Short mmCIF file of C-alpha atoms in Angstrom, two decimals:
data_model
loop_
_atom_site.label_atom_id
_atom_site.label_comp_id
_atom_site.label_asym_id
_atom_site.label_seq_id
_atom_site.Cartn_x
_atom_site.Cartn_y
_atom_site.Cartn_z
CA MET A 209 -51.16 -35.59 17.56
CA SER A 210 -47.73 -37.01 17.13
CA ASP A 211 -48.14 -39.79 14.60
CA ASN A 212 -45.77 -39.96 11.69
CA ASN A 213 -47.99 -38.06 9.28
CA THR A 214 -48.03 -34.74 11.09
CA PRO A 215 -45.13 -32.48 11.96
CA LEU A 216 -44.22 -32.33 15.64
CA GLU A 217 -44.73 -28.90 17.10
CA GLY A 218 -42.34 -29.39 20.01
CA LEU A 219 -39.73 -30.50 17.54
CA ASP A 220 -40.30 -27.35 15.47
CA ASP A 221 -39.76 -25.22 18.55
CA GLU A 222 -36.53 -26.89 19.39
CA ILE A 223 -35.33 -26.75 15.79
CA ALA A 224 -36.05 -23.03 15.81
CA ARG A 225 -34.12 -22.50 19.07
CA MET A 226 -31.19 -24.62 18.02
CA GLY A 227 -31.22 -23.12 14.53
CA GLN A 228 -30.92 -19.68 16.00
CA ILE A 229 -27.86 -20.71 17.98
CA VAL A 230 -26.27 -22.51 15.05
CA ARG A 231 -26.80 -19.53 12.74
CA SER A 232 -25.61 -17.06 15.37
CA VAL A 233 -22.29 -18.85 15.83
CA ALA A 234 -21.79 -19.25 12.08
CA THR A 235 -20.77 -22.88 12.10
CA GLU A 236 -20.71 -23.19 8.34
CA ASN A 237 -17.40 -21.44 7.71
CA VAL A 238 -15.30 -23.13 10.35
CA VAL A 239 -11.91 -24.42 9.23
CA PHE A 240 -10.30 -26.89 11.61
CA GLU A 241 -6.53 -26.94 12.04
CA GLN A 242 -4.57 -30.17 12.36
CA PRO A 243 -2.38 -30.36 15.48
CA PRO A 244 1.37 -30.96 14.99
CA ALA A 245 2.20 -34.60 14.35
CA ASP A 246 4.25 -34.99 17.54
CA LEU A 247 1.65 -33.52 19.87
CA TRP A 248 0.18 -36.84 20.94
CA GLN A 249 3.65 -38.12 21.85
CA ARG A 250 4.19 -35.01 23.98
CA ILE A 251 0.88 -35.53 25.75
CA GLU A 252 1.65 -39.18 26.38
CA ASN A 253 5.01 -38.26 27.89
CA ALA A 254 3.46 -35.57 30.06
CA VAL A 255 0.83 -38.01 31.31
CA ALA A 256 3.54 -40.55 32.15
CA GLU A 257 5.39 -37.94 34.18
CA ARG A 258 2.23 -36.86 35.94
CA ASP A 259 1.32 -40.43 36.84
CA GLU A 260 4.79 -40.82 38.27
CA LEU A 261 3.92 -38.25 40.91
CA GLU A 262 0.64 -39.92 41.69
CA VAL A 263 1.55 -43.54 42.28
CA PRO A 264 -0.28 -44.55 45.45
CA THR A 265 1.65 -45.63 48.52
CA PRO A 266 1.31 -49.36 49.03
CA SER A 267 -0.91 -50.37 51.91
CA ARG A 268 0.62 -52.14 54.87
CA GLY A 269 -1.20 -55.33 53.98
CA ALA A 270 0.61 -55.46 50.69
CA LEU A 271 4.01 -55.43 52.31
CA GLY A 272 3.88 -58.81 53.98
CA PRO A 273 5.54 -59.63 57.28
CA ARG A 274 8.70 -57.71 56.52
CA GLY A 275 6.98 -54.42 55.84
CA ARG A 276 10.07 -52.62 54.74
CA LEU A 277 9.19 -51.90 51.18
CA ILE A 278 10.52 -48.40 51.00
CA PRO A 279 9.11 -45.42 49.11
CA ARG A 280 12.25 -45.34 46.99
CA LEU A 281 11.04 -48.50 45.33
CA ILE A 282 7.76 -46.88 44.49
CA ALA A 283 9.09 -43.61 43.23
CA THR A 284 11.54 -45.13 40.82
CA ALA A 285 9.25 -47.88 39.60
CA ALA A 286 6.75 -45.26 38.62
CA ALA A 287 9.25 -43.73 36.26
CA PHE A 288 8.45 -46.55 33.91
CA THR A 289 4.72 -46.08 34.15
CA LEU A 290 2.43 -45.80 31.17
CA LEU A 291 5.02 -45.34 28.47
CA GLY A 292 4.04 -48.56 26.81
CA ALA A 293 0.29 -48.75 27.02
CA GLY A 294 0.04 -51.40 24.38
CA VAL A 295 2.03 -54.53 23.70
CA ALA A 296 4.76 -53.88 21.18
CA GLY A 297 3.54 -54.26 17.67
CA LEU A 298 6.90 -55.66 16.78
CA VAL A 299 7.18 -59.33 17.54
CA ARG A 300 10.25 -61.08 16.28
CA ARG A 301 11.63 -64.53 16.45
CA GLY A 302 14.38 -65.04 19.05
CA GLN A 303 17.08 -67.69 18.93
CA ASP A 304 15.57 -70.63 20.74
CA ASP A 305 12.22 -70.48 19.04
CA GLU A 306 10.98 -67.99 21.56
CA GLN A 307 8.91 -65.04 20.43
CA VAL A 308 10.34 -61.76 21.67
CA VAL A 309 7.38 -59.59 22.65
CA ARG A 310 9.29 -56.65 24.07
CA GLU A 311 12.80 -55.79 25.12
CA VAL A 312 13.79 -53.18 27.65
CA ALA A 313 17.06 -51.90 29.11
CA LEU A 314 17.54 -52.38 32.85
CA SER A 315 18.89 -49.42 34.73
CA ASN A 316 20.19 -48.61 38.18
CA ASN A 317 18.90 -45.07 37.90
CA GLY A 318 17.63 -43.98 41.35
CA LEU A 319 18.20 -47.41 42.87
CA ASP A 320 20.67 -48.82 45.38
CA PRO A 321 24.23 -47.56 44.67
CA ARG A 322 25.61 -51.08 44.98
CA GLY A 323 24.24 -51.64 41.47
CA VAL A 324 25.63 -48.44 40.02
CA HIS A 325 27.98 -50.27 37.65
CA SER A 326 25.33 -52.79 36.66
CA ALA A 327 23.32 -52.79 33.47
CA GLY A 328 21.54 -55.20 31.23
CA SER A 329 18.38 -55.89 29.35
CA ALA A 330 15.24 -57.93 29.84
CA LYS A 331 13.23 -59.50 27.05
CA LEU A 332 9.68 -60.62 27.52
CA VAL A 333 9.48 -63.80 25.51
CA ARG A 334 6.75 -66.25 24.67
CA LEU A 335 7.99 -69.82 24.85
CA ASP A 336 6.90 -72.56 22.48
CA GLY A 337 4.23 -73.83 24.83
CA GLY A 338 2.71 -70.33 25.11
CA ALA A 339 4.13 -69.53 28.56
CA TYR A 340 5.77 -66.17 29.18
CA ALA A 341 9.32 -65.81 30.44
CA ILE A 342 11.88 -63.10 31.10
CA ASN A 343 15.15 -63.52 29.27
CA LEU A 344 17.84 -61.58 31.13
CA ASP A 345 21.14 -60.31 29.91
CA LEU A 346 23.16 -58.78 32.78
CA ARG A 347 26.47 -57.02 33.14
CA GLY A 348 28.44 -55.77 36.11
CA LEU A 349 26.32 -57.03 38.98
CA PRO A 350 28.36 -56.78 42.19
CA LYS A 351 28.93 -59.74 44.47
CA PRO A 352 26.64 -58.97 47.42
CA ALA A 353 28.58 -58.94 50.69
CA ALA A 354 25.73 -60.86 52.24
CA GLY A 355 22.53 -62.32 50.83
CA TYR A 356 21.66 -62.85 47.17
CA PHE A 357 19.90 -61.30 44.16
CA GLU A 358 16.27 -62.05 43.41
CA LEU A 359 14.20 -61.39 40.29
CA TRP A 360 10.70 -59.93 40.55
CA ALA A 361 7.77 -59.04 38.31
CA ILE A 362 5.95 -56.07 39.85
CA ASP A 363 2.68 -54.34 39.03
CA THR A 364 2.41 -50.65 38.17
CA GLN A 365 0.97 -49.78 41.58
CA VAL A 366 3.98 -51.47 43.16
CA LYS A 367 1.57 -53.43 45.31
CA GLY A 368 1.60 -56.83 43.71
CA MET A 369 4.89 -58.67 43.25
CA VAL A 370 5.74 -62.08 41.94
CA SER A 371 9.11 -63.59 42.76
CA LEU A 372 10.72 -65.27 39.77
CA GLY A 373 13.31 -66.75 42.08
CA PRO A 374 16.92 -66.18 43.14
CA LEU A 375 19.13 -64.90 40.37
CA HIS A 376 21.52 -67.35 38.80
CA GLY A 377 22.91 -65.04 36.12
CA GLY A 378 21.38 -64.26 32.76
CA GLY A 379 18.98 -66.47 30.86
CA ILE A 380 15.38 -67.58 31.03
CA TYR A 381 13.12 -67.09 34.04
CA ARG A 382 9.60 -68.40 33.51
CA LEU A 383 6.57 -66.52 34.77
CA PRO A 384 4.31 -68.78 36.79
CA THR A 385 1.24 -69.98 34.87
CA GLY A 386 -1.58 -67.49 35.19
CA ILE A 387 0.67 -64.51 35.79
CA ASN A 388 0.00 -62.04 33.00
CA PRO A 389 3.05 -59.90 32.16
CA ARG A 390 0.71 -57.02 31.35
CA SER A 391 -0.37 -57.01 35.00
CA PHE A 392 3.22 -57.24 36.31
CA PRO A 393 5.22 -55.29 33.73
CA ILE A 394 8.09 -54.06 35.91
CA VAL A 395 11.20 -56.25 35.97
CA ASP A 396 13.16 -55.74 39.18
CA ILE A 397 16.31 -57.24 40.66
CA SER A 398 16.65 -56.90 44.43
CA ILE A 399 19.33 -57.67 46.99
CA GLU A 400 17.83 -60.01 49.56
CA PRO A 401 19.38 -60.66 52.95
CA ALA A 402 19.59 -64.34 53.83
CA ASP A 403 16.96 -63.97 56.53
CA GLY A 404 14.32 -66.32 55.15
CA ILE A 405 11.72 -63.58 54.84
CA PRO A 406 10.02 -64.17 51.49
CA THR A 407 8.98 -60.59 50.61
CA HIS A 408 10.93 -58.01 48.65
CA SER A 409 13.67 -56.38 50.73
CA GLY A 410 12.94 -52.93 49.28
CA THR A 411 16.50 -52.69 47.99
CA SER A 412 16.68 -52.88 44.22
CA VAL A 413 19.72 -52.68 41.98
CA LEU A 414 18.24 -52.86 38.46
CA ARG A 415 14.88 -52.21 36.98
CA GLY A 416 12.99 -51.76 33.71
CA ARG A 417 9.45 -51.72 32.49
CA LEU A 418 8.40 -54.13 29.76
CA LEU A 419 4.87 -53.12 28.84
CA MET B 67 -29.33 -40.00 27.01
CA VAL B 68 -26.81 -40.47 24.25
CA ARG B 69 -23.92 -42.67 25.34
CA ASP B 70 -20.79 -43.00 23.38
CA SER B 71 -17.99 -45.50 23.56
CA VAL B 72 -15.23 -42.86 23.66
CA GLU B 73 -16.77 -41.35 26.80
CA ALA B 74 -17.33 -44.73 28.42
CA GLY B 75 -13.71 -45.82 27.95
CA PHE B 76 -12.41 -42.50 29.23
CA GLN B 77 -14.55 -42.68 32.35
CA ARG B 78 -13.29 -46.12 33.15
CA GLY B 79 -9.78 -44.69 32.93
CA HIS B 80 -8.28 -47.18 30.50
CA GLN B 81 -4.75 -46.07 29.71
CA THR B 82 -5.38 -46.33 25.99
CA SER B 83 -8.59 -44.32 26.20
CA LEU B 84 -6.85 -40.94 26.33
CA LYS B 85 -5.42 -41.64 22.88
CA VAL B 86 -8.93 -42.38 21.61
CA VAL B 87 -10.17 -39.14 23.15
CA TYR B 88 -7.27 -37.25 21.59
CA ASP B 89 -7.96 -38.76 18.17
CA ARG B 90 -11.58 -37.70 18.48
CA TYR B 91 -11.16 -34.21 20.00
CA GLY B 92 -7.51 -33.23 19.47
CA THR B 93 -8.25 -31.26 16.31
CA LEU B 94 -11.17 -29.43 17.93
CA ILE B 95 -9.17 -28.42 21.01
CA TYR B 96 -6.06 -27.52 19.01
CA THR B 97 -8.10 -25.39 16.60
CA LEU B 98 -9.72 -23.55 19.50
CA CYS B 99 -6.34 -22.86 21.14
CA ARG B 100 -4.77 -21.83 17.88
CA LYS B 101 -7.52 -19.45 16.87
CA ALA B 102 -7.54 -17.89 20.35
CA LEU B 103 -3.83 -17.80 21.14
CA GLY B 104 -1.91 -18.28 17.90
CA ALA B 105 0.30 -21.09 16.66
CA ASP B 106 3.11 -20.54 19.19
CA GLU B 107 1.14 -21.52 22.26
CA ALA B 108 -1.58 -23.71 20.75
CA ALA B 109 0.28 -27.00 21.06
CA ASP B 110 1.40 -26.33 24.65
CA ILE B 111 -2.07 -25.40 25.80
CA THR B 112 -3.63 -28.35 23.98
CA GLN B 113 -1.17 -30.58 25.82
CA GLU B 114 -2.18 -29.01 29.13
CA VAL B 115 -5.85 -29.52 28.35
CA PHE B 116 -5.45 -33.25 27.75
CA LEU B 117 -3.18 -33.65 30.73
CA ALA B 118 -5.71 -31.88 32.97
CA ALA B 119 -8.54 -33.93 31.50
CA TRP B 120 -6.70 -37.15 32.25
CA THR B 121 -5.91 -36.07 35.81
CA ARG B 122 -9.50 -35.06 36.43
CA ARG B 123 -11.26 -37.72 34.39
CA HIS B 124 -13.30 -38.76 37.43
CA GLN B 125 -14.99 -35.36 37.38
CA PHE B 126 -16.40 -35.88 33.91
CA ASP B 127 -20.14 -36.56 34.08
CA PRO B 128 -21.79 -37.58 30.79
CA ASP B 129 -25.19 -36.65 32.17
CA ARG B 130 -24.10 -33.01 32.25
CA GLY B 131 -22.94 -32.78 28.67
CA SER B 132 -20.65 -34.29 26.09
CA LEU B 133 -16.97 -35.05 26.61
CA GLY B 134 -16.25 -32.52 23.86
CA ALA B 135 -18.05 -29.81 25.80
CA TRP B 136 -16.18 -30.76 28.97
CA LEU B 137 -12.80 -30.59 27.21
CA VAL B 138 -13.73 -27.28 25.61
CA GLY B 139 -14.62 -25.97 29.07
CA ILE B 140 -11.15 -26.87 30.35
CA ALA B 141 -9.58 -25.34 27.25
CA LYS B 142 -11.48 -22.07 27.63
CA ASN B 143 -10.20 -21.61 31.17
CA LYS B 144 -6.64 -22.33 30.12
CA ILE B 145 -6.90 -19.97 27.17
CA VAL B 146 -8.19 -17.12 29.31
CA ASP B 147 -5.49 -17.77 31.94
CA THR B 148 -2.80 -17.90 29.28
CA ALA B 149 -4.00 -14.72 27.63
CA ARG B 150 -3.96 -12.95 30.99
CA LYS B 151 -0.46 -14.12 31.79
CA ARG B 152 0.71 -13.12 28.38
CA ASP B 153 -0.86 -9.73 28.80
CA ARG B 154 0.91 -9.31 32.12
CA ARG B 155 4.19 -10.14 30.50
CA ASN B 156 3.30 -7.48 28.01
CA ARG B 157 4.26 -9.53 25.05
CA MET B 158 3.05 -9.22 21.50
CA VAL B 159 -0.17 -11.03 20.86
CA LEU B 160 0.20 -12.91 17.64
CA ALA B 161 -3.20 -14.13 16.59
CA LEU B 162 -5.52 -11.44 17.80
CA ASP B 163 -5.35 -8.18 19.57
CA ALA B 164 -5.02 -8.44 23.32
CA GLU B 165 -8.45 -7.09 24.02
CA GLN B 166 -10.06 -9.92 22.12
CA ALA B 167 -7.96 -12.76 23.37
CA ARG B 168 -8.34 -11.68 26.96
CA SER B 169 -12.10 -11.54 26.80
CA PRO B 170 -13.81 -14.66 28.11
CA LYS B 171 -16.80 -13.67 26.01
CA PHE B 172 -14.78 -13.90 22.84
CA VAL B 173 -13.36 -17.28 23.85
CA ASP B 174 -16.85 -18.50 24.72
CA ALA B 175 -18.23 -17.54 21.34
CA LEU B 176 -15.30 -19.10 19.53
CA ALA B 177 -15.62 -22.30 21.56
CA ASP B 178 -19.36 -22.55 20.94
CA ARG B 179 -18.83 -22.10 17.27
CA LEU B 180 -16.15 -24.77 16.96
CA LEU B 181 -17.91 -27.24 19.21
CA LEU B 182 -21.19 -26.98 17.31
CA ALA B 183 -19.47 -27.13 13.95
CA ASP B 184 -17.62 -30.24 15.11
CA ALA B 185 -20.80 -31.80 16.48
CA LEU B 186 -22.73 -31.09 13.27
CA GLU B 187 -19.93 -32.49 11.17
CA ARG B 188 -19.99 -35.74 13.10
CA LEU B 189 -23.71 -36.37 13.00
CA PRO B 190 -24.88 -39.29 10.90
CA GLU B 191 -25.19 -37.99 7.35
CA ARG B 192 -28.99 -38.11 7.10
CA ALA B 193 -29.49 -36.37 10.43
CA ARG B 194 -26.98 -33.70 9.45
CA ASN B 195 -28.69 -33.12 6.11
CA VAL B 196 -32.17 -32.65 7.57
CA LEU B 197 -30.90 -30.44 10.39
CA GLU B 198 -28.89 -28.24 8.04
CA LEU B 199 -31.95 -27.75 5.86
CA ALA B 200 -33.91 -26.82 8.98
CA PHE B 201 -31.24 -24.55 10.46
CA TYR B 202 -29.87 -22.74 7.43
CA GLU B 203 -32.73 -22.84 4.95
CA GLU B 204 -35.33 -22.83 7.68
CA LEU B 205 -37.43 -25.41 5.91
CA SER B 206 -40.33 -27.07 7.76
CA GLN B 207 -40.42 -30.79 8.47
CA THR B 208 -42.88 -31.30 5.62
CA GLU B 209 -40.74 -29.29 3.20
CA ILE B 210 -37.68 -31.28 4.16
CA ALA B 211 -39.55 -34.54 3.63
CA GLU B 212 -40.52 -33.37 0.15
CA ARG B 213 -37.10 -32.02 -0.71
CA CYS B 214 -35.33 -35.20 0.40
CA GLU B 215 -38.06 -37.53 -0.83
CA MET B 216 -38.20 -39.13 2.60
CA PRO B 217 -41.23 -40.10 4.69
CA LEU B 218 -42.09 -37.43 7.26
CA GLY B 219 -41.66 -39.98 10.05
CA THR B 220 -38.05 -40.56 9.02
CA VAL B 221 -37.36 -36.84 8.90
CA LYS B 222 -38.74 -36.47 12.42
CA SER B 223 -36.75 -39.34 13.89
CA ASP B 224 -33.54 -38.15 12.17
CA MET B 225 -34.12 -34.67 13.51
CA ARG B 226 -34.81 -35.90 17.01
CA ARG B 227 -31.73 -38.08 17.07
CA GLY B 228 -29.54 -35.28 15.73
CA LEU B 229 -30.95 -32.74 18.14
CA SER B 230 -30.39 -34.94 21.16
CA GLN B 231 -26.70 -35.19 20.23
CA LEU B 232 -26.35 -31.43 19.73
CA ARG B 233 -28.26 -30.74 22.93
CA ARG B 234 -25.58 -32.45 25.00
CA HIS B 235 -23.12 -29.79 23.89
CA LEU B 236 -25.47 -26.96 24.71
CA VAL B 237 -26.34 -28.33 28.16
CA ALA B 238 -22.74 -27.89 29.16
CA TYR B 239 -22.65 -24.34 27.87
CA GLU B 240 -25.46 -23.36 30.14
CA ASP B 241 -23.83 -25.00 33.12
CA ARG B 242 -20.38 -23.51 33.17
CA GLU B 243 -19.81 -24.07 36.84
CA GLY B 244 -19.01 -27.68 36.17
CA LEU B 245 -16.14 -26.61 33.99
CA SER B 246 -13.98 -24.95 36.61
CA ARG B 247 -10.23 -25.19 36.38
#
């Protein structure tokens, strides 16, 4: 019989077993201790560092015809991984009626020494029509002996890359429609030889991670 | 099988899910580390536990027990390792005497106690009430129904639901192999 008007024997057995365990471990007097307030931040930083070591090597197919995307690109890009898991809560109004979603410093750290005196910042902005764009502010870029600079939005696996075109100084570079900045959060400036090969040269001078 | 959204998000490996897991289990893991190792090392070991959990999130299997039990399993191993290392370095043990902290049995008992207390605390209120009456006052189903002025059928379904959540913690205890370092 197991209708609702009679106690369940199997249930009684299990209650008795579990009750014995619960009583034996004396759960009723437990006092929990709150972890230090900064512990989550420490964990998040440690996870970011760990993920840096674990970024997968891009497959050949992802490299395109040039195939010279070098590991250096991967290793340094990963340094920006994970730190900003969510979009910045802070959204402020920029000058030209663009919404600034996030701003990040660009650094030459670990990249090609030709950009060692370069610096700058990249803002992810939302334009009036809703499109996303990168607003660049650059200082100290060298004049490349040959070739030109190109701006890229790169994913966290360093597999997918979207060219935002040859660099013509600071200012607004629109992301193509349908390209979500969350999927391509790394801003990268490369030196491209004038060889007509459309993929990334693997030589970067500045980089930062927006999201 | 009881599913929960914290476990589901963690398994899928969403970057934000570790924060959710920390918010849910950080206090439990920190308390375990602190009671076993003392305040000095508790935060470091808690950090290691969550880092290891994130690295090995693919090994977590909800069919074998709760995420809390899995995290506690990782923590117990780290605590025992840490206590051994500390013992080798021959340093003062702050929280407990060395004999205790070193003993996996002591850590097991402490972990069981905290995990069950945490699980009981987080049960829906009605299920917790009927189970506490059954566990601590050892009342029968009928007596609980009378005491709480609830239909017997409700008491039974609350008990069953509560037990199935607690059981997931105990399953993992009995299967410690899955909790290797």
